[in-house]
Short mmCIF file of N, CA and C in Angstrom, two decimals:
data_model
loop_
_atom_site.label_atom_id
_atom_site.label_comp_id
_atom_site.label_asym_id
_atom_site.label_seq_id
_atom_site.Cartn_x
_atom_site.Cartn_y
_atom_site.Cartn_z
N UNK A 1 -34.45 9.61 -14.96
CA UNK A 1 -34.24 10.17 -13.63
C UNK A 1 -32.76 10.51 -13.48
N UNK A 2 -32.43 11.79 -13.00
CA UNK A 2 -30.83 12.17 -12.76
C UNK A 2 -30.65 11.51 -11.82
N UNK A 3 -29.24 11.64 -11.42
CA UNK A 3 -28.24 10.87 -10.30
C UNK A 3 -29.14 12.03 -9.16
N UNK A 4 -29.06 12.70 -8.97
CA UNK A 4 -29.31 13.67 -7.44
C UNK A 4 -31.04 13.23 -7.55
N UNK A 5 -31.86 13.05 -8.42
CA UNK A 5 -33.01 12.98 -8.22
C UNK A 5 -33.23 11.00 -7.50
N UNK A 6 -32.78 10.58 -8.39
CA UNK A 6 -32.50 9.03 -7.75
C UNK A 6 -31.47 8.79 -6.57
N UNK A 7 -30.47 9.28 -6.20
CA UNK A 7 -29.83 9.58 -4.61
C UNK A 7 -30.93 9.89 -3.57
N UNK A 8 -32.07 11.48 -4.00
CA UNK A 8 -32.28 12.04 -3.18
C UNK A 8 -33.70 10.79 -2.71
N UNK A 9 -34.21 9.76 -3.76
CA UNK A 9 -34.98 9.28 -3.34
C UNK A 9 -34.61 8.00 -2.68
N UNK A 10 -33.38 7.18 -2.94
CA UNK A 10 -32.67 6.23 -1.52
C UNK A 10 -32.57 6.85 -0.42
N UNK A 11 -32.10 8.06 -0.27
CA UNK A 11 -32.22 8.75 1.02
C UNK A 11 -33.14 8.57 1.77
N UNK A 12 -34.35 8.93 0.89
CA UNK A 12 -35.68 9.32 1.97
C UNK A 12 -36.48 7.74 1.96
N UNK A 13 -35.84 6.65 1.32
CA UNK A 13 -36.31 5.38 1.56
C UNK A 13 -35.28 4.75 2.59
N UNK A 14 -34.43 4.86 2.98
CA UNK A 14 -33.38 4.75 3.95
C UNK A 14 -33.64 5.12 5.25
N UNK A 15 -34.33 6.73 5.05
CA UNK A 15 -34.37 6.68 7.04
C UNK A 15 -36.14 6.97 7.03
N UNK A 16 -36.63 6.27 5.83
CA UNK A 16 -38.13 5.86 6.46
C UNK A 16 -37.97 4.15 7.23
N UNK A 17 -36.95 3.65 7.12
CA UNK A 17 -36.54 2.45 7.93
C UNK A 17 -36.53 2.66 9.37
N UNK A 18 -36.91 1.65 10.08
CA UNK A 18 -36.70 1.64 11.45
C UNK A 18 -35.96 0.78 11.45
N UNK A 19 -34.95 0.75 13.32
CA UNK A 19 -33.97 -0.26 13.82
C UNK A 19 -33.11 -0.13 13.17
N UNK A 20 -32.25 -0.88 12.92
CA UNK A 20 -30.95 -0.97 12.05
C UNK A 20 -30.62 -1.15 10.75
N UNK A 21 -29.76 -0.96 10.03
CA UNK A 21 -29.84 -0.28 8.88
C UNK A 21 -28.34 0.23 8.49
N UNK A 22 -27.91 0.16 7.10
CA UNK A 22 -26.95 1.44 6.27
C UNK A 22 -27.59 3.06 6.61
N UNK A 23 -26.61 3.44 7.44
CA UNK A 23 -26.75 4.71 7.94
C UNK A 23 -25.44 5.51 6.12
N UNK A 24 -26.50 6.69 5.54
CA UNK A 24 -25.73 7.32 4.67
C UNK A 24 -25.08 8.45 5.52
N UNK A 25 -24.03 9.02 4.77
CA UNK A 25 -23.47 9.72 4.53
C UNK A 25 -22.74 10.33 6.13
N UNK A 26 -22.80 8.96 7.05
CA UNK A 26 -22.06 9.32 8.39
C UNK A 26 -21.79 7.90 9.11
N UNK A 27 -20.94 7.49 9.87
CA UNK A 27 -20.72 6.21 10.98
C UNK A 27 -21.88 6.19 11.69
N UNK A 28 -21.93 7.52 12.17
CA UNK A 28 -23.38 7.37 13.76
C UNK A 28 -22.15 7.71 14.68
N UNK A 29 -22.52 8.40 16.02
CA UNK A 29 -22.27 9.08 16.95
C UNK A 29 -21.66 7.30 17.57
N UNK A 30 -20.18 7.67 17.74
CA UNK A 30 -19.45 7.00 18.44
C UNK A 30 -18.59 5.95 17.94
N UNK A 31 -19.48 5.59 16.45
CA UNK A 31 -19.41 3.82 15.75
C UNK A 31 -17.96 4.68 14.53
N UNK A 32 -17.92 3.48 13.91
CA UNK A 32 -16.65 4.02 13.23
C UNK A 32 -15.51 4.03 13.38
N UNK A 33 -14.70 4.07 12.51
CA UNK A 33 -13.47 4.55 12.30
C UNK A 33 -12.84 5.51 12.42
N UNK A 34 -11.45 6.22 13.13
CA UNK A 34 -10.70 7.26 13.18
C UNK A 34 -11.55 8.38 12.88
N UNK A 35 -11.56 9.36 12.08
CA UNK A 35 -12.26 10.60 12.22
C UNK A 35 -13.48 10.78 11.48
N UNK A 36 -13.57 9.71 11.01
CA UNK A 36 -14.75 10.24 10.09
C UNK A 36 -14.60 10.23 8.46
N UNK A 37 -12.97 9.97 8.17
CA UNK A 37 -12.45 10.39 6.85
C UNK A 37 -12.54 8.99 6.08
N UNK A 38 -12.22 9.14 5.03
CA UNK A 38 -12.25 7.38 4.27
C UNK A 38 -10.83 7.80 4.16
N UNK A 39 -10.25 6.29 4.48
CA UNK A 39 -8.56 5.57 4.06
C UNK A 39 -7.87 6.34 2.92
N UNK A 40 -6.97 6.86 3.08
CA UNK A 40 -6.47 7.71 1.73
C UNK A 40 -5.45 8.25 1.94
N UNK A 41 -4.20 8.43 1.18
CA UNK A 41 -2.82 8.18 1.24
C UNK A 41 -2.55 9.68 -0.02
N UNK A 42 -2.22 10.22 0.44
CA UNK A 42 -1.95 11.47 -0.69
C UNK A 42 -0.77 10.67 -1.75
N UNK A 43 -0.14 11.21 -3.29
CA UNK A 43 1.17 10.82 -3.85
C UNK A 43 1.94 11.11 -3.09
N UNK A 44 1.87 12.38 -2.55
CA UNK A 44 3.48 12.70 -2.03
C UNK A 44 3.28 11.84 -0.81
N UNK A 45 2.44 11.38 0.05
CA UNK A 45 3.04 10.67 1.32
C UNK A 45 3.44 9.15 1.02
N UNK A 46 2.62 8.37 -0.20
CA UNK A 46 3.57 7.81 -0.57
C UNK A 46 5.22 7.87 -1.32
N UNK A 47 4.52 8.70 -2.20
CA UNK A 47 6.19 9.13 -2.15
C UNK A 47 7.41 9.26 -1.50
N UNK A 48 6.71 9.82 -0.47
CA UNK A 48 7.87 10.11 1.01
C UNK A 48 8.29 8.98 1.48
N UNK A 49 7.45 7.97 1.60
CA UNK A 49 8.00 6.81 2.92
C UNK A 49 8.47 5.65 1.28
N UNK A 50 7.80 5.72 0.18
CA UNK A 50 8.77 5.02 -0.80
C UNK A 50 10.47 5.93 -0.53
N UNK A 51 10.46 6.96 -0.45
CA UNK A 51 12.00 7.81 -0.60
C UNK A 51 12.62 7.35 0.67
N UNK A 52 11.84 6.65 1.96
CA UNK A 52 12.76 6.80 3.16
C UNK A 52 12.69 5.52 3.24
N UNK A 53 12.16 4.41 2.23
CA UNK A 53 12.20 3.01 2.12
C UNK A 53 13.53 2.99 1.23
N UNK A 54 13.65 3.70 0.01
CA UNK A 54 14.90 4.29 -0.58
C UNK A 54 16.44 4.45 0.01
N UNK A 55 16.03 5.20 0.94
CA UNK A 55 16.91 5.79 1.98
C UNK A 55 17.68 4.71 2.95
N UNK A 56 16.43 4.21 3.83
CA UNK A 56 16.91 2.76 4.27
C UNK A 56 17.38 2.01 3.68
N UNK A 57 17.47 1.24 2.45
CA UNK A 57 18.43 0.52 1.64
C UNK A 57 19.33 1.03 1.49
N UNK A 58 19.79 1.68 1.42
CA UNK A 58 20.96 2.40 0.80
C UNK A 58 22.17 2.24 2.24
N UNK A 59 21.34 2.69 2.79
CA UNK A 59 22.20 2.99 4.29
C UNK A 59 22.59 1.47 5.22
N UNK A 60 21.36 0.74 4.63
CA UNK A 60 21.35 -0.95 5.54
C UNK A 60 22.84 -1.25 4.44
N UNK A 61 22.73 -1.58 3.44
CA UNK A 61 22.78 -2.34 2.11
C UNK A 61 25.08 -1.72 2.62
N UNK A 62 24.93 -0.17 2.79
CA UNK A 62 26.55 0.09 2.86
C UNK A 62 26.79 -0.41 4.23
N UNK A 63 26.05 -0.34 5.58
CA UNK A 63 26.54 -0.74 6.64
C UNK A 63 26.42 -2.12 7.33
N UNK A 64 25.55 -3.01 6.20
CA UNK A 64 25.39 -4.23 6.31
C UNK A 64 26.43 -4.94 6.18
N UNK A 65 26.90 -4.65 4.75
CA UNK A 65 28.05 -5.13 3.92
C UNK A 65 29.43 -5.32 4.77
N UNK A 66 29.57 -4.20 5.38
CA UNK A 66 30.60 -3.39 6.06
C UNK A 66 30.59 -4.65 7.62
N UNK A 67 29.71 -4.76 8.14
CA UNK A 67 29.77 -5.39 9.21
C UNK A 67 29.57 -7.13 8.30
N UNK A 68 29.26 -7.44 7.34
CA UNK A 68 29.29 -9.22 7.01
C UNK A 68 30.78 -9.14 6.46
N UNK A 69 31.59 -8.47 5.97
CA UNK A 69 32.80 -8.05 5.72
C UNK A 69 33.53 -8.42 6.91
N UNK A 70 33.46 -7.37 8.11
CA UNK A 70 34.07 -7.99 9.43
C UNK A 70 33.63 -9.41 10.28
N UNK A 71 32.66 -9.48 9.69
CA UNK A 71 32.17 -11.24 10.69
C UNK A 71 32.94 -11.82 10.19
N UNK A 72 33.03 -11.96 8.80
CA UNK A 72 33.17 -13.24 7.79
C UNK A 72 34.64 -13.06 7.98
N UNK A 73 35.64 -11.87 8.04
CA UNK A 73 36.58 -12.35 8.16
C UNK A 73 37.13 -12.89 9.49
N UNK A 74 36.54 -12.19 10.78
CA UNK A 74 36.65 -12.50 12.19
C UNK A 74 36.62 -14.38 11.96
N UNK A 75 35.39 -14.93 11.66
CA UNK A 75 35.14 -16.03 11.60
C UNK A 75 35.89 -16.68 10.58
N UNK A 76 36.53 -16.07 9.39
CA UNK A 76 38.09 -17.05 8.86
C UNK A 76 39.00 -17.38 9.20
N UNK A 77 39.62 -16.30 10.42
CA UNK A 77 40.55 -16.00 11.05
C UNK A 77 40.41 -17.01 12.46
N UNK A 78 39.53 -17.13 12.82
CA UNK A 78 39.51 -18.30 13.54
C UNK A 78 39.25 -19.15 13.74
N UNK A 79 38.81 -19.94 12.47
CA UNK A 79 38.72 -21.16 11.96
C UNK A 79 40.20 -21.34 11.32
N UNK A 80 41.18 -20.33 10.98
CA UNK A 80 42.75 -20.50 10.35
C UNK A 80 43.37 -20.80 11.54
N UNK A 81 42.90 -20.41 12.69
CA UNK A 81 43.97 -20.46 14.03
C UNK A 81 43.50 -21.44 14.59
N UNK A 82 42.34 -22.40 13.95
CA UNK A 82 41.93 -23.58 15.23
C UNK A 82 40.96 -23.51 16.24
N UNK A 83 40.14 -22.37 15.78
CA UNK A 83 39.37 -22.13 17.54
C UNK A 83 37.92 -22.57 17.10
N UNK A 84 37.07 -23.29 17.78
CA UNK A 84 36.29 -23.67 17.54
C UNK A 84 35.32 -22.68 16.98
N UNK A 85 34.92 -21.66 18.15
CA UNK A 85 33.94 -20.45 17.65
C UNK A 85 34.09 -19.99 16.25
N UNK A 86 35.30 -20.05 15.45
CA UNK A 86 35.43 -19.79 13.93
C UNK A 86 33.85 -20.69 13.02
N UNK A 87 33.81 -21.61 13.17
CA UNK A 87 33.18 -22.35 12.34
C UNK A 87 31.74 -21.60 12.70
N UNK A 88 31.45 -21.99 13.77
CA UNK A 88 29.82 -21.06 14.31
C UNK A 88 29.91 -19.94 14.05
N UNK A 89 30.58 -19.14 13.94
CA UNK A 89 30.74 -17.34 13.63
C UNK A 89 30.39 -17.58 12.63
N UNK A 90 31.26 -18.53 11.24
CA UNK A 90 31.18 -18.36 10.05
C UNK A 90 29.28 -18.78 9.77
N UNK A 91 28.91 -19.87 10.12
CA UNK A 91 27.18 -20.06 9.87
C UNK A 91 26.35 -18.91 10.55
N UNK A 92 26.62 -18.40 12.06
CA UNK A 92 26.38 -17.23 11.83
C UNK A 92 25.88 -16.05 10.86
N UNK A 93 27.11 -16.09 10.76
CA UNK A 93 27.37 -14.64 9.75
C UNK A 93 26.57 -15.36 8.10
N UNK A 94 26.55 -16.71 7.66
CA UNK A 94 25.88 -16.97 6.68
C UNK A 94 24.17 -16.90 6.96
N UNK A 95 23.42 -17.29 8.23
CA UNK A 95 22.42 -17.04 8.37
C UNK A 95 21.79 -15.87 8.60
N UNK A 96 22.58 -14.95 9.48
CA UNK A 96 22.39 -13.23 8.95
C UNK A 96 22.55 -12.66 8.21
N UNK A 97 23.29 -13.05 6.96
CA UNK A 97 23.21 -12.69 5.76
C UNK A 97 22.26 -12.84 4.69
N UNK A 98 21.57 -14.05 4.94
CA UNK A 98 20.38 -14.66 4.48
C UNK A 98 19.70 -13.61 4.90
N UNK A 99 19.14 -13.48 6.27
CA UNK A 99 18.33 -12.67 6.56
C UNK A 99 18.17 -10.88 6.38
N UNK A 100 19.62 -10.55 5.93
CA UNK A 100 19.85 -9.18 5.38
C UNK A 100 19.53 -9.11 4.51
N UNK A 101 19.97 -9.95 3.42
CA UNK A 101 19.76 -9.49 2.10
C UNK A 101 17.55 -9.97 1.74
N UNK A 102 16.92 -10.66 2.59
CA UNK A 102 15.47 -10.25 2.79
C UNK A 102 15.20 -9.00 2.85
N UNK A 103 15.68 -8.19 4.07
CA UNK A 103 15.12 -7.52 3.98
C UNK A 103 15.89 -6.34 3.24
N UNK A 104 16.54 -6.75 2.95
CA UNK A 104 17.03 -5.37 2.02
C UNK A 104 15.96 -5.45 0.58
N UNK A 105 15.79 -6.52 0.35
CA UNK A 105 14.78 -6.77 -0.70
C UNK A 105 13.66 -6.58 -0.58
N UNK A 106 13.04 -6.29 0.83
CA UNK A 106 11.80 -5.63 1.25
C UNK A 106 11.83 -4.41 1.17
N UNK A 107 12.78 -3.56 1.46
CA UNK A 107 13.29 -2.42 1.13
C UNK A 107 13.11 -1.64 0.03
N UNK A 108 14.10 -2.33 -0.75
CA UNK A 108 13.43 -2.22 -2.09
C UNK A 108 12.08 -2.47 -3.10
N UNK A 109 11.53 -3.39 -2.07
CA UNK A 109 10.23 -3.59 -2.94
C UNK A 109 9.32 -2.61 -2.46
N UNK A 110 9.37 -1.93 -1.45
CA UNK A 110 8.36 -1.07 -0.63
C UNK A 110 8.81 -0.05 -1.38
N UNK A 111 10.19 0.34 -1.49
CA UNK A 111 10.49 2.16 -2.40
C UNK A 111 9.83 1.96 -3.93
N UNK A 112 10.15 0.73 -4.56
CA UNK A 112 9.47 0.76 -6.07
C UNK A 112 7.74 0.42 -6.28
N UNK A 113 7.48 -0.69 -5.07
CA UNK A 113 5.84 -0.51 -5.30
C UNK A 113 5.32 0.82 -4.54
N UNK A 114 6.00 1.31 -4.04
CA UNK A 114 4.93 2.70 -3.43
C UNK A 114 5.41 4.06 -4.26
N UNK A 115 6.44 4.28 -5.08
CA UNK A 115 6.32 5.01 -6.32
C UNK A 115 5.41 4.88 -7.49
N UNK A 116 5.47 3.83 -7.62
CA UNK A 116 4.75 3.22 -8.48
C UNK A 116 3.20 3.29 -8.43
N UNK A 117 2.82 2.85 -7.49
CA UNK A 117 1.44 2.31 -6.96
C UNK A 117 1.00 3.89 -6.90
N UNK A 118 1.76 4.69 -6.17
CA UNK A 118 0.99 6.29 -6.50
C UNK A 118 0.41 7.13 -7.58
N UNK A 119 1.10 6.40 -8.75
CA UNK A 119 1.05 6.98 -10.14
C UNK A 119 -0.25 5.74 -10.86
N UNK A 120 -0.06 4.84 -10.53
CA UNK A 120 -0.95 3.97 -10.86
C UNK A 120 -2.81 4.34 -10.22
N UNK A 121 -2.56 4.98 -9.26
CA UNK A 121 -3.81 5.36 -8.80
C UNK A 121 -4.41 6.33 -9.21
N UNK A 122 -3.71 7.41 -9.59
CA UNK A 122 -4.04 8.26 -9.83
C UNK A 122 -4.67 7.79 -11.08
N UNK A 123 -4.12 7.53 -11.81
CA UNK A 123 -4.21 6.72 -13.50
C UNK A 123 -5.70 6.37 -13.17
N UNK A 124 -5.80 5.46 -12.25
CA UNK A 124 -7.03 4.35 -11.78
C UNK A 124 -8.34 5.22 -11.89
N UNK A 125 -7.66 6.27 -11.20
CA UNK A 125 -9.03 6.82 -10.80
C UNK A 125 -9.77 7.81 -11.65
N UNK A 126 -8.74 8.63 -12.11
CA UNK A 126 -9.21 9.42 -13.52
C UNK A 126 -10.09 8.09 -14.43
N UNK A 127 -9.05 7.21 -14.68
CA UNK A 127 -10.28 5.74 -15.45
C UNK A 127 -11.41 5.44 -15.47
N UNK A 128 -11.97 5.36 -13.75
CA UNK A 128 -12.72 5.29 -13.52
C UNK A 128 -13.75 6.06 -13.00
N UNK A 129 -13.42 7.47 -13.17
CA UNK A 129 -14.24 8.77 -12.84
C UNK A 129 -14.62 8.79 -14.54
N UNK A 130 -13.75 8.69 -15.62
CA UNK A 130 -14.50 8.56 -16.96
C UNK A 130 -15.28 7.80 -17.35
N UNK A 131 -15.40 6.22 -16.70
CA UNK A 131 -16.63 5.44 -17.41
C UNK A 131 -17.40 5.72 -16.39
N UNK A 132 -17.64 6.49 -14.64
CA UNK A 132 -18.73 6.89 -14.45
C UNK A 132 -19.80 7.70 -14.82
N UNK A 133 -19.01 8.17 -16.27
CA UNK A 133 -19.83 9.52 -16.47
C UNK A 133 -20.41 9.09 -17.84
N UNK A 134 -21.46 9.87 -18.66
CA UNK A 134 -21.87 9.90 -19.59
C UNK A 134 -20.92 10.65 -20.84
N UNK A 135 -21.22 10.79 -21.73
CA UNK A 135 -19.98 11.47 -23.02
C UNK A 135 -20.72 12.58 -22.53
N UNK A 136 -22.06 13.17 -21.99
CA UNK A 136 -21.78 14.67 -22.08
C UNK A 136 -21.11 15.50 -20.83
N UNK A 137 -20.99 14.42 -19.78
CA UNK A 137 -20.53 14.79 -18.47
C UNK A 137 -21.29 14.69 -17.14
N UNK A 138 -22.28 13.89 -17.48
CA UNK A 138 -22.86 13.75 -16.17
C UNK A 138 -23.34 12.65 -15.47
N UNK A 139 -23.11 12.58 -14.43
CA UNK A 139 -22.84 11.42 -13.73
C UNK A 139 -24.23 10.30 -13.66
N UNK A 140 -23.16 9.19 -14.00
CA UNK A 140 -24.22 7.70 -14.24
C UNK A 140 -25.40 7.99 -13.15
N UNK A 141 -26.79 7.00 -13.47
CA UNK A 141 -27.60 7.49 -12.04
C UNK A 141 -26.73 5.90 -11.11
N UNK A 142 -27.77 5.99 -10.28
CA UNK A 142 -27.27 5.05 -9.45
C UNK A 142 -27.36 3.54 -9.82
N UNK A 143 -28.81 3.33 -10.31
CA UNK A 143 -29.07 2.27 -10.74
C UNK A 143 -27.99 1.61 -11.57
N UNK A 144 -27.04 2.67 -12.44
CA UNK A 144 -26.29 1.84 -13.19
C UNK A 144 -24.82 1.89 -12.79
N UNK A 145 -24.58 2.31 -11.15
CA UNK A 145 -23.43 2.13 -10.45
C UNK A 145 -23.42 0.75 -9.97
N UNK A 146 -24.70 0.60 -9.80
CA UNK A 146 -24.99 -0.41 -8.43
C UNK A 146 -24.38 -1.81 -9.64
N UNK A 147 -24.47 -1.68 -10.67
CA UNK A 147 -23.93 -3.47 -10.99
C UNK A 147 -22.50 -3.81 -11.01
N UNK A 148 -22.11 -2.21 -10.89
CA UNK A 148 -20.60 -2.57 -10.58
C UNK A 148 -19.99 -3.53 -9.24
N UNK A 149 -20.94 -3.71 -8.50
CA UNK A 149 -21.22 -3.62 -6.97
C UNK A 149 -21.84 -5.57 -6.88
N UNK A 150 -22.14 -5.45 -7.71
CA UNK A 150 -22.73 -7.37 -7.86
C UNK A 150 -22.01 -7.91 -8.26
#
């Protein structure tokens, strides 16, 4: 039995069902998710927000620096002159630094796993569009999708 001949007969065993049920090839009038589309992320839009995850590091990472540069010395400078607030500025400025260099490392992990992860899918899926198919090109029937699925 082909794939469209075994599809076309789940179909017509599907909405000989009454009450509720796996509705194919639609949500149902109202039910569902956003438009109707399945979840799906083009390369280039990952690409893009990996490049402006890119972008953001770059820009945190020079104007971060730039301002723990001025704390840290604000807070030497007055811990040299005696003033109490020196010492708290200085833990301060060490616990926001902690917390900068997080997320600058989130930063970076979002620009390299979402370059990455785009090229990897693609990979994925060609993979797995080839062991769905037979060597002459035509698609597994269902019966032998479904154990992927158990």
């Amino acid at each position: 039995m082909s794939f469209d001949e075994e599809w076309a007969a789940l179909v017509a065993k599907a909405s000989e069902r009454s009450g509720t049920g796996t509705r194919l090839n639609e949500a149902g009038p109202g039910g569902g998710g956003g438009d109707g589309h399945d979840l799906s992320a083009a390369q280039d839009e990952l690409g893009a927000v990996g490049h402006d995850a890119h972008v953001l590091f770059g820009r945190l990472r020079k104007d971060g620096d730039g301002a723990r540069e001025s704390s840290g010395g604000a807070a030497t400078a007055l811990k040299n002159a005696d003033f109490t607030p020196g010492e708290e500025l200085g833990l301060t400025v060490e616990v926001g630094d902690s917390r900068f260099r997080t997320l600058l490392r989130s930063c970076a992990h979002i620009s390299n796993h979402l370059g990455c992860s785009a090229k990897s899918y693609v990979k994925q899926d060609k993979e797995i569009e080839a062991r769905m198919r037979h060597r002459d090109g035509s698609a597994m029937p269902v019966s032998e999708t479904e154990r992927y699925y158990k």
